[in-house]
Coordinates of C-alpha atoms in Angstrom, one line a residue:
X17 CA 16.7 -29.9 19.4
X18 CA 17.2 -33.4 18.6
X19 CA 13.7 -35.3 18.2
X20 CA 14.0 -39.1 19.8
X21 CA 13.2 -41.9 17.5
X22 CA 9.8 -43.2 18.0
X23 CA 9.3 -46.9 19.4
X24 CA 7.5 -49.6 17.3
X25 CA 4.9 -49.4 20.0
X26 CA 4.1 -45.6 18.8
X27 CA 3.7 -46.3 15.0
X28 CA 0.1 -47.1 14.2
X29 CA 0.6 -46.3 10.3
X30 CA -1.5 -50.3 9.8
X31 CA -4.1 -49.4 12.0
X32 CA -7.5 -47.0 10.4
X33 CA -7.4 -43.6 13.0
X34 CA -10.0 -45.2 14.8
X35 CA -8.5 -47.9 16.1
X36 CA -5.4 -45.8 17.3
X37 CA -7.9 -43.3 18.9
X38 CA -9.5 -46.5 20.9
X39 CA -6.0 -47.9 21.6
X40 CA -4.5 -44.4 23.0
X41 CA -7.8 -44.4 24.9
X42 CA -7.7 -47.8 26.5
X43 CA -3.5 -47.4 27.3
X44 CA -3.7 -43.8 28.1
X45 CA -7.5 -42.3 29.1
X46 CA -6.3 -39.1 30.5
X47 CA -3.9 -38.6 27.5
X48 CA -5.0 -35.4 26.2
X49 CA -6.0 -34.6 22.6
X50 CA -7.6 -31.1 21.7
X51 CA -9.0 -28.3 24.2
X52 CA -11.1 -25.6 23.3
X53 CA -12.7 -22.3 25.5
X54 CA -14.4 -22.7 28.3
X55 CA -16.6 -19.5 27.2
X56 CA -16.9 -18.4 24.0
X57 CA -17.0 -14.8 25.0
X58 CA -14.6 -14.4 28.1
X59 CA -11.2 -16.5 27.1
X60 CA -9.9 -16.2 30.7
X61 CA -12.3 -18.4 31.8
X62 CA -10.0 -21.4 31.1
X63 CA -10.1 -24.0 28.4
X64 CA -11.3 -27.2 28.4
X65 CA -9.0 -30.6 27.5
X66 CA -10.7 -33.2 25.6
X67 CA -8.9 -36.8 26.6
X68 CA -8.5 -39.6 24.6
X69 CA -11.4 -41.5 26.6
X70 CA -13.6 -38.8 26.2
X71 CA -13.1 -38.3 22.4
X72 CA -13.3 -41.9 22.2
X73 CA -16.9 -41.8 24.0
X74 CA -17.6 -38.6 21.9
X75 CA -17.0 -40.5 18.5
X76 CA -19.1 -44.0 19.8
X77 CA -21.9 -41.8 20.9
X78 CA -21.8 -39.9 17.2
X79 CA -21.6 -43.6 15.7
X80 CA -24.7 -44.8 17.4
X81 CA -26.7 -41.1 16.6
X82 CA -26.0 -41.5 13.2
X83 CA -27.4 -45.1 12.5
X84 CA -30.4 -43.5 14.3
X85 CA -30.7 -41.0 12.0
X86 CA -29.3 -42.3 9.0
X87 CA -31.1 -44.9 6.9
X88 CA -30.4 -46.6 3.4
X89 CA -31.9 -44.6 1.6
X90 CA -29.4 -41.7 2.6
X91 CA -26.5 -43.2 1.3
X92 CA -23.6 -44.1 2.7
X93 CA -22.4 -39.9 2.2
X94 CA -23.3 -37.3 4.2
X95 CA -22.0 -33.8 4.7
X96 CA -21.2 -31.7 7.4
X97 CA -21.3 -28.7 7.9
X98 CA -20.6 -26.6 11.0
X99 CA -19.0 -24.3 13.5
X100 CA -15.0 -23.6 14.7
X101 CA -15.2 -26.6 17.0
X102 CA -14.1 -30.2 17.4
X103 CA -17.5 -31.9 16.0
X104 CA -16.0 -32.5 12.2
X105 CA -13.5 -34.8 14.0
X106 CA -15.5 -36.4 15.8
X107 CA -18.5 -36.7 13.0
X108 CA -15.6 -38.0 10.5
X109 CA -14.4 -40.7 13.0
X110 CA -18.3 -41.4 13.4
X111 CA -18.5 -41.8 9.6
X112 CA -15.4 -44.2 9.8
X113 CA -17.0 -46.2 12.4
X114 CA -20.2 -46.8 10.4
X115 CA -18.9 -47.4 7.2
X116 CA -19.7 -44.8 5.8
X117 CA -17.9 -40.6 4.1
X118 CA -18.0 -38.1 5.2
X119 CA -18.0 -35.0 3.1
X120 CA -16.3 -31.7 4.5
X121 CA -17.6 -28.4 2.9
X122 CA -15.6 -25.6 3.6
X123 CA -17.1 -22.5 5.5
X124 CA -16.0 -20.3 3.3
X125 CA -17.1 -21.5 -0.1
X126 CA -20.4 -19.8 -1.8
X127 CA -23.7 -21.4 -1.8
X128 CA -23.3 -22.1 -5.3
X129 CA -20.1 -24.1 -4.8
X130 CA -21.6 -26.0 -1.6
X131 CA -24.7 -27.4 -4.4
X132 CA -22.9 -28.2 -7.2
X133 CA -19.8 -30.1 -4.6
X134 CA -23.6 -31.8 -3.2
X135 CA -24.3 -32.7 -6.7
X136 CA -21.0 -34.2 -7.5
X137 CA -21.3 -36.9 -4.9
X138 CA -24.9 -37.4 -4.8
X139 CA -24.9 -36.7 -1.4
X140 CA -28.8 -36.3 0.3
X141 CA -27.6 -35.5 3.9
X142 CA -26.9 -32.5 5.2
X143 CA -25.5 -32.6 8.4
X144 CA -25.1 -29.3 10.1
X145 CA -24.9 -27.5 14.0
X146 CA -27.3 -25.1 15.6
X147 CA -25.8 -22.0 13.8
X148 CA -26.5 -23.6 10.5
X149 CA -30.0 -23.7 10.4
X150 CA -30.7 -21.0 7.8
X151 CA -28.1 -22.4 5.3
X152 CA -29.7 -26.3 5.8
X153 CA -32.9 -24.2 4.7
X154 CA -31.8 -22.4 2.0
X155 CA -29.7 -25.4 0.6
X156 CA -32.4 -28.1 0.6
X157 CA -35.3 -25.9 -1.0
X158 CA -32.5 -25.5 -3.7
X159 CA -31.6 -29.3 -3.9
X160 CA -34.4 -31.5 -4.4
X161 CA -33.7 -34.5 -2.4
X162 CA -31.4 -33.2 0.3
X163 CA -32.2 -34.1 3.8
X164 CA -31.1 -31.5 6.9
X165 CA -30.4 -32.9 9.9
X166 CA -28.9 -30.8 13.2
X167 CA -26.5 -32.1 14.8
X168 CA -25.9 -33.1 18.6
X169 CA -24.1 -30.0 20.8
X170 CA -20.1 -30.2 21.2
X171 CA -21.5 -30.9 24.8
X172 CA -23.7 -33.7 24.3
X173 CA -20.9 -35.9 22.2
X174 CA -17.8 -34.9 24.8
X175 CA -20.1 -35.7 27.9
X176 CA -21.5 -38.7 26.7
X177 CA -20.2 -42.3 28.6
X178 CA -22.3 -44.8 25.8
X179 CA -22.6 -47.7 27.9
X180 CA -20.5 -50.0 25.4
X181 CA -18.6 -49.4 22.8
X182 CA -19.8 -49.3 19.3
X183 CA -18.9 -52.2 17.6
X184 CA -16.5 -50.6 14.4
X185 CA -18.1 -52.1 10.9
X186 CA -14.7 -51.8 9.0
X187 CA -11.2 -53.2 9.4
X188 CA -7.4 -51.9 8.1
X189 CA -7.3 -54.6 5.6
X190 CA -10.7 -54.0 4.0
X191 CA -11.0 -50.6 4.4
X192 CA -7.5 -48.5 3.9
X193 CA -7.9 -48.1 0.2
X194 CA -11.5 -46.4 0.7
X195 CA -12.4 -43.3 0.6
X196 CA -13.4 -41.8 4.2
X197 CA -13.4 -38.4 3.5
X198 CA -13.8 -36.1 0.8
X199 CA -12.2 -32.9 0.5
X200 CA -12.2 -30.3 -1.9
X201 CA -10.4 -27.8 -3.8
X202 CA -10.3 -24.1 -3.3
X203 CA -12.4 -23.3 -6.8
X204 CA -13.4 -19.5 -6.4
X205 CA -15.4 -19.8 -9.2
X206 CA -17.9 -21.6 -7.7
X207 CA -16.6 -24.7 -8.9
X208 CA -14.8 -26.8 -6.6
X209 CA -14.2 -30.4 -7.2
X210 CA -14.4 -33.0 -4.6
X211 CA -11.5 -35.3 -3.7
X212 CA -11.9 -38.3 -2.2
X213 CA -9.1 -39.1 0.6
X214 CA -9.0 -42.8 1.7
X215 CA -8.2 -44.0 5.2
X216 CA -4.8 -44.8 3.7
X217 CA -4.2 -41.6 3.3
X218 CA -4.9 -40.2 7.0
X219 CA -1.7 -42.2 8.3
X220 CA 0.9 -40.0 6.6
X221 CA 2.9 -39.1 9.8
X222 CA 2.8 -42.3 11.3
X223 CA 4.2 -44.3 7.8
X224 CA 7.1 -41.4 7.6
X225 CA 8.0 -42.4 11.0
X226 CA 9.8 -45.7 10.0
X227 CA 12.0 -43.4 7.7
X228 CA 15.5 -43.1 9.7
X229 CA 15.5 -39.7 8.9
X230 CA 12.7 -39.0 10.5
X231 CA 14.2 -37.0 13.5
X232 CA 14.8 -34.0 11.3
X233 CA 12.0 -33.5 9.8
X234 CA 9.6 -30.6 10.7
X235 CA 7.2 -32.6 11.4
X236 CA 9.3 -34.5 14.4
X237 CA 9.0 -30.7 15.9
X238 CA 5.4 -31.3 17.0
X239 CA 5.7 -34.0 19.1
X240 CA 4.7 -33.9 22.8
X241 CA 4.2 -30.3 22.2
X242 CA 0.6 -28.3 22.6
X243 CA 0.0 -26.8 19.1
X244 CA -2.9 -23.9 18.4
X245 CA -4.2 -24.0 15.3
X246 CA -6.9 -21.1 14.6
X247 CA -8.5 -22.5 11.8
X248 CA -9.9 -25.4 14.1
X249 CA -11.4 -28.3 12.7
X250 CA -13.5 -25.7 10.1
X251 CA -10.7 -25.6 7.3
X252 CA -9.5 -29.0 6.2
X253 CA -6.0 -28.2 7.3
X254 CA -7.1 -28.1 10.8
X255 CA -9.2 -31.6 10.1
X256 CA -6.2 -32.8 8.7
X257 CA -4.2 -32.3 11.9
X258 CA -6.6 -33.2 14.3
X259 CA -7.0 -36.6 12.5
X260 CA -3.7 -37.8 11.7
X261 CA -0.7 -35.4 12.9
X262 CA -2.4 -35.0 16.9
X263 CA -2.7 -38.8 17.3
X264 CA 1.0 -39.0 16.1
X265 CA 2.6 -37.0 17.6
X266 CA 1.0 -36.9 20.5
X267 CA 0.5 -32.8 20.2
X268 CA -2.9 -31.9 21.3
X269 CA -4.5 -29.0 19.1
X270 CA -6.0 -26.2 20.8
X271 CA -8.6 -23.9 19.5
X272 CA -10.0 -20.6 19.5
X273 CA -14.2 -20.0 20.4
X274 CA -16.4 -21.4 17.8
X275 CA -18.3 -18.5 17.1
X276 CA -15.8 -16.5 15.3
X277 CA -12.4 -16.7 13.3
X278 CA -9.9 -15.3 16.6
X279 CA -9.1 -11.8 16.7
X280 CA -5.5 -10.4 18.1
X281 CA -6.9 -10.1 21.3
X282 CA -8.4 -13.4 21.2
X283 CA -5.1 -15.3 20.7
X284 CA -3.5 -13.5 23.2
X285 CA -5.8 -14.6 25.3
X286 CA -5.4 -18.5 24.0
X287 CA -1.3 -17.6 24.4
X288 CA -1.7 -17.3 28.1
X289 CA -4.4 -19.6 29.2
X290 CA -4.6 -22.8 26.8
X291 CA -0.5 -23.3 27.2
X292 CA 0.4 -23.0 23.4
X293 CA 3.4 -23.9 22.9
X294 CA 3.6 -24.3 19.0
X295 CA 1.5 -22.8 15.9
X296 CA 0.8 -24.3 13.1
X297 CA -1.9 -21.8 10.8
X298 CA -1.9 -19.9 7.6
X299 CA 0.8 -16.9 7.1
X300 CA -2.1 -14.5 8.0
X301 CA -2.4 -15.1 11.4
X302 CA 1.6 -15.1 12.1
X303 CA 1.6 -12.3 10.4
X304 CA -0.8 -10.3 12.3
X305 CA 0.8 -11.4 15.4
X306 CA 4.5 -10.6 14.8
X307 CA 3.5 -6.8 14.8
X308 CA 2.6 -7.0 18.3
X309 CA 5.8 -7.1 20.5
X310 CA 4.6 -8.9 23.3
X311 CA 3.0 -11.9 21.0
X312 CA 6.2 -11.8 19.3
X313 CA 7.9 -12.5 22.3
X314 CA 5.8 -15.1 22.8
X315 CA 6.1 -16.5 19.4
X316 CA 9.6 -16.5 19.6
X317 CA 9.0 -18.7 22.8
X318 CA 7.6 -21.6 21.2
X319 CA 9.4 -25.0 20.2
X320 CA 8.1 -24.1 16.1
X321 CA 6.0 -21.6 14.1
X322 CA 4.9 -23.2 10.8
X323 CA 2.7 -22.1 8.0
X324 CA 0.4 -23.8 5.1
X325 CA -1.9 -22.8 2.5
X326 CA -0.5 -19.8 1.3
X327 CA 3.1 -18.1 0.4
X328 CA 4.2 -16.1 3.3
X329 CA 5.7 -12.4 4.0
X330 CA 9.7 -12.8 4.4
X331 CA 9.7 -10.1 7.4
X332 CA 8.4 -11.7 9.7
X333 CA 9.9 -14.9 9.6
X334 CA 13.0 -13.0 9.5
X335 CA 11.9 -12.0 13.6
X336 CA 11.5 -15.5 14.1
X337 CA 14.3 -17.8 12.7
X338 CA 17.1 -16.7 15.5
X339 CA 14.4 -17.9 18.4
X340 CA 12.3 -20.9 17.0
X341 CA 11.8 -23.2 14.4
X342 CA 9.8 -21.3 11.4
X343 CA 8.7 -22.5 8.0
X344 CA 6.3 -23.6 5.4
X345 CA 4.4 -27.0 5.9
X346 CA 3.8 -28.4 2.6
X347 CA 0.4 -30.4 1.2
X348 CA -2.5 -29.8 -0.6
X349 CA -6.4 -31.6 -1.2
X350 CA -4.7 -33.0 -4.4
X351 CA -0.9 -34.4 -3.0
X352 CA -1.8 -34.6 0.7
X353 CA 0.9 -33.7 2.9
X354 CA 4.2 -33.9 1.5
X355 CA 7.1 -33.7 4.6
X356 CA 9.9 -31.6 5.1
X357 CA 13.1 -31.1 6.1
X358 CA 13.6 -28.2 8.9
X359 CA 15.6 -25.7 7.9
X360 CA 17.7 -23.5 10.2
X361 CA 18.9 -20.3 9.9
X362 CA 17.4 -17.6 7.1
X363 CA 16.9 -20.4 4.7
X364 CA 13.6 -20.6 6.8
X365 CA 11.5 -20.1 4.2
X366 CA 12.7 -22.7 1.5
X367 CA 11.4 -26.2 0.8
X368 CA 13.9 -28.9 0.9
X369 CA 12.0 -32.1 0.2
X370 CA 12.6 -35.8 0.3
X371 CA 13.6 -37.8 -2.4
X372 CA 11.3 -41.2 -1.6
X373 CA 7.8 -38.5 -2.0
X374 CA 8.6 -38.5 -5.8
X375 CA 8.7 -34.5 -6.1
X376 CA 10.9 -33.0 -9.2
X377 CA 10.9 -30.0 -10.6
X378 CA 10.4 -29.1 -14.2
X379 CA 11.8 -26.2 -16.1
X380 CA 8.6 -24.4 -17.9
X381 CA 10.1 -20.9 -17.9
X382 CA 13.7 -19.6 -17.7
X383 CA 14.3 -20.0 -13.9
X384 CA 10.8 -21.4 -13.3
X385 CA 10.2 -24.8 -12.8
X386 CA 6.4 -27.0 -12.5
X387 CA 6.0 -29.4 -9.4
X388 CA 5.5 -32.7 -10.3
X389 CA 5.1 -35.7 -8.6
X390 CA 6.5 -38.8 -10.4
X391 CA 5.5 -42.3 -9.2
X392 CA 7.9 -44.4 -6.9
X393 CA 7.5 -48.0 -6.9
X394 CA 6.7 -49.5 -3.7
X395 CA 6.0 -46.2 -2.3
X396 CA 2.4 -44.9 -1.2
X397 CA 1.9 -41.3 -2.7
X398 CA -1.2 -39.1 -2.0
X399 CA -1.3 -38.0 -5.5
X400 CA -1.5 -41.3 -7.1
X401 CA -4.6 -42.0 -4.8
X402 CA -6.3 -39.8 -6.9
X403 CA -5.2 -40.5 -9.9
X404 CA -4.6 -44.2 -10.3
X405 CA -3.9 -44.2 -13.6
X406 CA -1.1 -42.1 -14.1
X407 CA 2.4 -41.9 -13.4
X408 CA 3.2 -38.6 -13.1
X409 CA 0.7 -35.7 -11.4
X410 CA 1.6 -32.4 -12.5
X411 CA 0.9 -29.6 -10.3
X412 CA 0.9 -26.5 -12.2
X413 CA 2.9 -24.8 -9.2
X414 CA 5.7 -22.7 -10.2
X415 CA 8.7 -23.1 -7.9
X416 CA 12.5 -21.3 -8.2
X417 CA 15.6 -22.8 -7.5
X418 CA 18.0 -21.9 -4.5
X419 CA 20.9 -19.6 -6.4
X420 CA 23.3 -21.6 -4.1
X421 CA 21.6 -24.4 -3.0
X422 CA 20.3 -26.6 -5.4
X423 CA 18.2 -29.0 -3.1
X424 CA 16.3 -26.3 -1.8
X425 CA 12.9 -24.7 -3.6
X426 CA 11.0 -21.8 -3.3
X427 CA 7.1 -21.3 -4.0
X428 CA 7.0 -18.6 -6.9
X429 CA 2.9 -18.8 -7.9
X430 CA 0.7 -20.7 -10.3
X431 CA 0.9 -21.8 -14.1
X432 CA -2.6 -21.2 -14.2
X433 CA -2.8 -17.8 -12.4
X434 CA -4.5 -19.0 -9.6
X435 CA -3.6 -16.4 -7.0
X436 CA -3.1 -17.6 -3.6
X437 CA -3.8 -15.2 -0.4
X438 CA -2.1 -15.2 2.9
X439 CA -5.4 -16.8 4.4
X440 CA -4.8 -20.0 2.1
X441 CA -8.4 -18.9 0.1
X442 CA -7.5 -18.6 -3.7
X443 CA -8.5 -16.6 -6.1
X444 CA -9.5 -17.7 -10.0
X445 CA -7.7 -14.6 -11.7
X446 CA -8.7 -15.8 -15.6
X447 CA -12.0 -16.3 -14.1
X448 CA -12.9 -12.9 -13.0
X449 CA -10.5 -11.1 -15.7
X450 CA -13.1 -12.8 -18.1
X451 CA -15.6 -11.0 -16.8
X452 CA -14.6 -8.2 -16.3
X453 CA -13.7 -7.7 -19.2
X454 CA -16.8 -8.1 -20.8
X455 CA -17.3 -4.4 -19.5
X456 CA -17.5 -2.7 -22.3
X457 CA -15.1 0.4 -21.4
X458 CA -12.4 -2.3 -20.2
X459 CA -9.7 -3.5 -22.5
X460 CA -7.6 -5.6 -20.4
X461 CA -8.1 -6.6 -16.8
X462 CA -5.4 -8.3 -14.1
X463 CA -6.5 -9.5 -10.5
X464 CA -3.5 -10.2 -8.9
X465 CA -2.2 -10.2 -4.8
X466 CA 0.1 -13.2 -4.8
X467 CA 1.0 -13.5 -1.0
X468 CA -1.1 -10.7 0.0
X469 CA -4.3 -10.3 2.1
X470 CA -6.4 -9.3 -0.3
X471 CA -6.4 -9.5 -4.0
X472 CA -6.0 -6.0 -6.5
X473 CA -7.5 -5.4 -9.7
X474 CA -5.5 -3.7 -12.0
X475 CA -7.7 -1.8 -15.2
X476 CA -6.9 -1.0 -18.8
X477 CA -9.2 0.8 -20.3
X478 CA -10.3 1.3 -23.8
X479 CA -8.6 4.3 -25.6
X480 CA -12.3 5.3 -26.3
X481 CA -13.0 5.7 -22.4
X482 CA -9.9 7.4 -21.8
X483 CA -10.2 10.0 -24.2
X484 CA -13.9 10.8 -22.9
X485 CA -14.9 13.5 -19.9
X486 CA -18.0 11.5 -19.7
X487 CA -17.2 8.7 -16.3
X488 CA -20.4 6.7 -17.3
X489 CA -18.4 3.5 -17.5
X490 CA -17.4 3.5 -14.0
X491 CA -21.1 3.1 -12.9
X492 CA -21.2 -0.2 -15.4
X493 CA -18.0 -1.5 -14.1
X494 CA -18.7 -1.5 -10.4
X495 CA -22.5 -3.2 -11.9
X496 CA -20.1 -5.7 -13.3
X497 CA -17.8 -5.8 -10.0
X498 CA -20.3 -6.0 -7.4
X499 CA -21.8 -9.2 -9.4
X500 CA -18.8 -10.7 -9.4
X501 CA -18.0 -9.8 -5.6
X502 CA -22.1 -11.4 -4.8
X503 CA -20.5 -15.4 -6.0
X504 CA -17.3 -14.7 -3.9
X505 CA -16.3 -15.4 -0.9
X506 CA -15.8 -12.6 1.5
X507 CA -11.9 -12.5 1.8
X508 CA -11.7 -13.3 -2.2
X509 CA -14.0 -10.0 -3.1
X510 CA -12.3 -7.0 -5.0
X511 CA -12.2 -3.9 -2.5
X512 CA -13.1 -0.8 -4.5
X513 CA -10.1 0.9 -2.5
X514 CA -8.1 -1.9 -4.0
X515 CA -8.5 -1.3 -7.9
X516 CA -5.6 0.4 -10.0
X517 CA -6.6 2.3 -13.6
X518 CA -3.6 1.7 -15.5
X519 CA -2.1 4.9 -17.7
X520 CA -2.5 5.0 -21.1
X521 CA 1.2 5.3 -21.9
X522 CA 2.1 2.6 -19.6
X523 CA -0.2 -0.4 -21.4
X524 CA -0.2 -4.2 -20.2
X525 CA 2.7 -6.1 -21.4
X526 CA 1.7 -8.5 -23.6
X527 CA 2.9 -11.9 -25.1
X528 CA 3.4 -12.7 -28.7
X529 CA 0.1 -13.8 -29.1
X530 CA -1.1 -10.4 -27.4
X531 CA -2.2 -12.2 -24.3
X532 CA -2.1 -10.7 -20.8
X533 CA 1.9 -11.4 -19.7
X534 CA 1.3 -11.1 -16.2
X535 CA 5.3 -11.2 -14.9
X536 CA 5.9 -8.0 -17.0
X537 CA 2.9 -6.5 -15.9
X538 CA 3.5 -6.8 -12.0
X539 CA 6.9 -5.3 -13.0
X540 CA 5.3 -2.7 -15.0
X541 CA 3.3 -1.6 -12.0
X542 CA 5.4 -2.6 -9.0
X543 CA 5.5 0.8 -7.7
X544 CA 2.0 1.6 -8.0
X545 CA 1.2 -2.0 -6.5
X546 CA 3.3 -1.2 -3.3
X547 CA 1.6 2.2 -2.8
X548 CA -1.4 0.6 -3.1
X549 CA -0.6 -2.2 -0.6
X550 CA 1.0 0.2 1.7
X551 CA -2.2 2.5 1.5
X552 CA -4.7 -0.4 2.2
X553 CA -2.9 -2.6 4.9

């Protein structure tokens, strides 16, 4: 389907996402941007739009509450932290407004990881919803300092009619080089590190759009369409969108009740009564859905199904291709979002990128090669945003080549053994493979699950242990598991159904140093990691 090009009229790319939000308001009130459930607990009851007027009101209303709540001596960051619905837009466009960040914390992250991402920014506001009054408690008896503050109901911002608009402290010129919001990495170990995203850096779609090649991009595919995203505004992937790819490409984002991540049932029931036409989530959720004939149907109905965050299971995408537009959608906190070309046909699942983003590839391996990201002069690039001062960003991803196709990549894992799941959580493997093996019956330990739902653990024990009757060490290595599992979070954590003891004539491979090699390892143990897989899906 050909995608028309875009008028000067609809390319904001100079303007902060504020002032585009005002201007679609003003031009086109009824336009609509986001809808959510009616009810929480019975999805049939409808869903609700959110216009452009209204999310404009929603956003002034926020500006004014938080210069009545906020004084100096809170700084100009504050965090936010709440539940699956539209209020992190509308509290970052606040912050925008007012001059001031706004940090995201991700629902997901430990307690741990929330205080030490507080202490990195110095941040003494905690801004969080109804649901999040234990945590505010819990969090400021641990920080000295931190301020908790609830926030106004989803209801109270998108009802609100101020009665004049609030008067915006900040300007393109001044302002697009700052940072607005700060993200953060996945860090599993409890130690995520913030990243600071400037306003810049939230008008990624609109700048590609003066690129003639624009039309056959994946990105082109959302526009005028209604996209659901499950993740909502709660993951930064769904902030991402609602901020900067809705306002675009004029594709309003619908959501799934706030109260809960959405079940099968659940997005069935968002399928037939918030008219999705598009989806744009992590593999898990496709996933899921493709093993249902009648969402597969309506899957294969839509005008695209893209994926982020994680790698993805070739099967399904293999039901898709022939009836809609599937694929990966690439970007991370560190590059930002880095487009695409769509790819037809059951090359669906390879990356074929554009030369002006500055991505090469690297040969590390035999037939693996490192992402990088190598400055182009005159050209704005995410990962230079971050890091000023260098001119080429290495990503420690690990990519293969096309066998046929040398344009096109494919997403093989991380240098660093960071294992992504289908969810788009990560988890640290040297991390926990540290500690496990400080177990004293445990020689050698692997987490792995690459692409899967959940990660394995994969054992070799000490030829001492294996020798002995006595099972005494499996009482200290659960001790030592269940700690580890307490600083994770809950998708991350080692199932005991999911843990493999390796034989004692089949040990780890090993490098020349005698490190773990994990390649010939996975290879070792293939079959044993299928049956396990197959056992536990």
């Amino acid at each position: 389907m050909a995608t028309p090009t875009p008028t000067s009229e609809e390319i904001h790319d100079e303007r902060l996402v504020i002032d585009v939000i005002d201007d679609i308001a003003a031009k086109h009130p009824e336009r609509v941007w986001g809808s959510f459930p009616v009810s929480d607990s019975d999805l049939s009851a409808g869903f609700q739009d959110v216009t452009y007027r209204s999310l404009s009101h929603a956003i002034d209303t926020a500006a004014f509450w938080l210069d009545s709540v906020l004084g100096e001596e809170d700084g100009d960051v504050f965090a936010f932290y709440g539940d699956r619905d539209f209020r992190q837009a509308i509290l970052a466009a606040a912050a925008a407004k007012t001059g001031r960040q706004f940090q995201f914390i991700n629902a997901w992250s430990s307690e741990s990881a929330k205080l030490g991402l507080l202490s990195y920014t110095q941040c003494k506001v905690w801004i969080h919803t109804d649901t999040g009054r234990a945590l505010a408690s819990s969090l400021t008896k641990a920080r000295h300092g931190l301020r908790a503050i609830e926030c106004l109901s989803q209801a109270e911002l998108l009802e609100s009619a101020p009665e004049h608009p609030y008067p915006s402290r900040i300007t393109w010129e001044e302002a697009q080089d700052k940072t607005w919001i700060i993200l953060h990495t996945t860090g599993s170990t409890g130690n995520p590190k913030p990243v600071r995203w400037t306003h810049k850096a939230f008008r990624s779609t609109d700048r590609f759009k003066r690129f003639k090649d624009f039309g056959e991009s994946k990105i082109a595919m959302f526009q005028n369409q209604r996209l659901f995203q499950p993740l909502a505004c709660a993951h930064s992937m769904g902030l991402v969108t609602s901020l900067d790819i809705v306002p675009s490409m004029n594709a309003p984002m619908v959501i799934g009740p706030r109260d809960r991540m959405p079940t099968v049932s659940d997005i069935r029931e968002i399928f037939k009564y918030g008219r999705v036409n598009g989806m744009y989530s992590t593999p898990i959720f496709v996933k899921q859905l493709t093993e249902h004939d009648d969402l597969l149907a309506q899957l294969r109905s839509f005008a695209f199904v893209y994926y982020g965050g994680a790698k993805a299971d070739r099967h399904w995408g293999d039901l898709l291709y022939k009836h809609t537009s599937v694929g990966p959608i690439f970007g991370s906190t560190e590059t930002g979002h880095v487009h695409l070309r769509k790819l037809d046909g059951p090359d669906w699942h390879w990356y074929d990128f554009y030369a002006w983003e500055g991505v090469a590839f690297e040969e590390v391996k035999p037939g693996l090669f490192e992402m990088v990201f190598n400055r182009v002069p005159g050209q704005w690039q995410h990962a230079f945003s971050s890091h000023p001062d260098l001119d080429q960003y290495r990503t420690r991803d690990l990519w293969v080549r096309h066998p046929a196709k040398p344009t096109l990549w494919a997403y093989h894992g991380r240098a660093d053994d960071f294992v992504m799941l289908t969810c788009g959580d990560g988890v640290d493997a040297p991390y926990l493979q540290e500690k496990l093996e400080a177990c004293p019956a445990v020689q050698m330990a692997m987490v792995g699950g690459q692409g899967k739902d959940r990660p394995w653990l994969l054992l070799e024990l000490k030829q001492s242990v294996t020798r002995q009757a006595n099972q005494g060490w499996v009482v200290d290595m659960f001790r030592v598991l269940d700690e580890i599992n307490e600083t994770l979070p809950y998708i991350t954590k080692i199932s005991s159904k999911r843990i493999i003891i390796a034989s004692p004539d089949k040990p780890f491979a090993r490098t020349a140093k005698q490190a773990l090699d994990r390649n010939k390892t996975v290879e070792l143990y293939k079959d044993e990691i299928a049956a396990l897989d197959m056992a536990t899906a």
